[in-house]
Coordinates of N, CA and C in Angstrom, one line a residue:
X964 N 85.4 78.4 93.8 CA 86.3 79.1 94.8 C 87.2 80.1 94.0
X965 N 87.0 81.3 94.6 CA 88.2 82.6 93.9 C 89.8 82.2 93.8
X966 N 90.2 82.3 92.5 CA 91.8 81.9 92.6 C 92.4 83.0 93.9
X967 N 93.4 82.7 94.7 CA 94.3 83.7 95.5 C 94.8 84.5 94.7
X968 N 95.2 85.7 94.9 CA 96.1 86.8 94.2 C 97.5 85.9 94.2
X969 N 98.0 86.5 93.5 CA 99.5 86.2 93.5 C 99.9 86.7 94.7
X970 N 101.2 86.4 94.9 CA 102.0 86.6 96.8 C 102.9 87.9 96.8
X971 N 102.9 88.6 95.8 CA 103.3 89.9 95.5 C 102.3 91.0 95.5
X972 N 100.7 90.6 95.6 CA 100.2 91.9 94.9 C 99.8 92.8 96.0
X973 N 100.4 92.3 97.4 CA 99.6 93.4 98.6 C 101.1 93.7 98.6
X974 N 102.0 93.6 98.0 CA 103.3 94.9 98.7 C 103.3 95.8 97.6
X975 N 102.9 95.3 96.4 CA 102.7 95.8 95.1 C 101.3 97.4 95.3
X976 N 100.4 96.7 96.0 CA 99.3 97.7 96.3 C 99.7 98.9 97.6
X977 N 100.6 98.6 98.5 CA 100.7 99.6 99.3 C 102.1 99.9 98.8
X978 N 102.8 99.9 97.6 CA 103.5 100.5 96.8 C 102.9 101.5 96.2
X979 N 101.9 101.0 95.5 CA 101.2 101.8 94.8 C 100.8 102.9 95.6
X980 N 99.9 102.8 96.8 CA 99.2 103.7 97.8 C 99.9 104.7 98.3
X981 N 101.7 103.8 98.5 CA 102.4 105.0 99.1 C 102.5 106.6 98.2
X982 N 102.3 105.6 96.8 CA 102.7 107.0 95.8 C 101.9 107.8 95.8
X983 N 101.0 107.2 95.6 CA 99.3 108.3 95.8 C 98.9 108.7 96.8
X984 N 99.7 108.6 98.2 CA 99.9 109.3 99.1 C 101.0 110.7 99.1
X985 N 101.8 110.7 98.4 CA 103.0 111.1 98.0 C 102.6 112.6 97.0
X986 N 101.9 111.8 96.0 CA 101.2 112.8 95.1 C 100.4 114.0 95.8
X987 N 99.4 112.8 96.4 CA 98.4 113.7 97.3 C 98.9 115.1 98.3
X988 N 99.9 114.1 98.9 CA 100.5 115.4 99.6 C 101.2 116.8 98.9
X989 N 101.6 116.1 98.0 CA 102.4 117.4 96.6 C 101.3 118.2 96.3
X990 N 99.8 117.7 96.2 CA 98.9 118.6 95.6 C 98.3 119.6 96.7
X991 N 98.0 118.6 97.6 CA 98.1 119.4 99.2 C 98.9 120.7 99.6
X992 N 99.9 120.5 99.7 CA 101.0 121.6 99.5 C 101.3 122.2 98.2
X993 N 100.9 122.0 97.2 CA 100.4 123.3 96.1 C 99.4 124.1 96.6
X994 N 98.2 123.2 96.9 CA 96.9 124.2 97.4 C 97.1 125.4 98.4
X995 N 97.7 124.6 99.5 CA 97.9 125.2 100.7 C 99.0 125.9 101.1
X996 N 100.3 125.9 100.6 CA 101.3 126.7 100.5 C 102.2 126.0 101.8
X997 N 101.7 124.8 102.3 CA 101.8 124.0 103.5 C 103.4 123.1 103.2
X998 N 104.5 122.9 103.9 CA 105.0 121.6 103.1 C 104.8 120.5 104.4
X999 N 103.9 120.7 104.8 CA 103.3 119.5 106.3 C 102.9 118.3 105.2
X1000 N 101.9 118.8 104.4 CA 101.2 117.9 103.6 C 102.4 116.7 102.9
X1001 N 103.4 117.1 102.0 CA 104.0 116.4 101.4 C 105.1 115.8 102.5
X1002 N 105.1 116.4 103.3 CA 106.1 115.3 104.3 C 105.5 114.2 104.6
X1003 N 104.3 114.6 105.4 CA 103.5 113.4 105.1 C 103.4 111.9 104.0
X1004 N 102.6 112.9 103.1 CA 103.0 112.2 102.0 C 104.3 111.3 101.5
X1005 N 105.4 111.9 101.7 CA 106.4 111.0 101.9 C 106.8 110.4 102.7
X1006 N 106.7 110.6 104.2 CA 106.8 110.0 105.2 C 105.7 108.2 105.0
X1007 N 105.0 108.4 104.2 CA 103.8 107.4 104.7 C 104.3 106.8 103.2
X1008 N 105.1 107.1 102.0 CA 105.3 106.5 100.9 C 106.5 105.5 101.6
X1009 N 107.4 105.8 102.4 CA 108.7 105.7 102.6 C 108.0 104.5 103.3
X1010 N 107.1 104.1 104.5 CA 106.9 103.3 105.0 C 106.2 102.0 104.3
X1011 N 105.2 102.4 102.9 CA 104.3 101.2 102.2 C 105.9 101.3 101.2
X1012 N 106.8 101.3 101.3 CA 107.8 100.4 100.0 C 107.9 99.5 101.1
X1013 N 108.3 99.7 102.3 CA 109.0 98.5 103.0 C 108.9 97.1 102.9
X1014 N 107.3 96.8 102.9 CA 106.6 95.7 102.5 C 107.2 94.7 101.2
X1015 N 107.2 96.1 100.2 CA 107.7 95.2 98.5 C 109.5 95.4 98.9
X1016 N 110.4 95.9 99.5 CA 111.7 95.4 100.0 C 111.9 94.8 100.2
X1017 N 111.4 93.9 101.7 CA 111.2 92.7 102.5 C 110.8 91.4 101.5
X1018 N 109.4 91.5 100.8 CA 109.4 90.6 99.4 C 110.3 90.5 98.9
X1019 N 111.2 91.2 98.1 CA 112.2 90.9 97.3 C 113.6 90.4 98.1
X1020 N 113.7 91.3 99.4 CA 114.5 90.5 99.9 C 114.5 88.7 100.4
X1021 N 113.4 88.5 100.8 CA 112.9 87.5 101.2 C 113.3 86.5 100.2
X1022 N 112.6 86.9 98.4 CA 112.8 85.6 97.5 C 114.6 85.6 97.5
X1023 N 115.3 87.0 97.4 CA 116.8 86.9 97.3 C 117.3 85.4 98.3
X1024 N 116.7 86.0 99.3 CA 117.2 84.8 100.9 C 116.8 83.5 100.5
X1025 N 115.5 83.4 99.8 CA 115.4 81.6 99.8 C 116.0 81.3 98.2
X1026 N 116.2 82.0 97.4 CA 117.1 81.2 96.3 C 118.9 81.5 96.3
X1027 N 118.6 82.1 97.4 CA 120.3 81.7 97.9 C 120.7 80.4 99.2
X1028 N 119.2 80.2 99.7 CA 119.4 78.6 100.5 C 118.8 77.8 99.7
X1029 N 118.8 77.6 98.4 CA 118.9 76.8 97.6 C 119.7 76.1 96.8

């Protein structure tokens, strides 16, 4: 049976994704002279940190009800 990932690595991955969304849109908007692209881009980074926030806030909340 496959060990589980650890319980961090899917906020850790759409961490990741937001950035390379983020990039993408910077290169987007070099190509294209567009700044739609990197809003985007940021717009959709700003939303995959939330995930790894809420994780860290989360372990903060249970080793303070401990």
């Amino acid at each position: 049976m496959p060990r589980s990932p650890r319980p961090s690595a899917r906020p850790l991955k759409l961490y990741v994704a937001g950035h390379a969304s983020l990039l993408a849109g910077a290169w987007v908007m070099h190509v294209s002279g567009s700044t739609l692209p990197m809003a985007l881009g940021a717009s959709a980074c700003l939303m995959l940190t939330v995930p790894l926030v809420r994780h860290f806030m989360a372990k903060k909340a249970q080793a303070r009800r401990v």
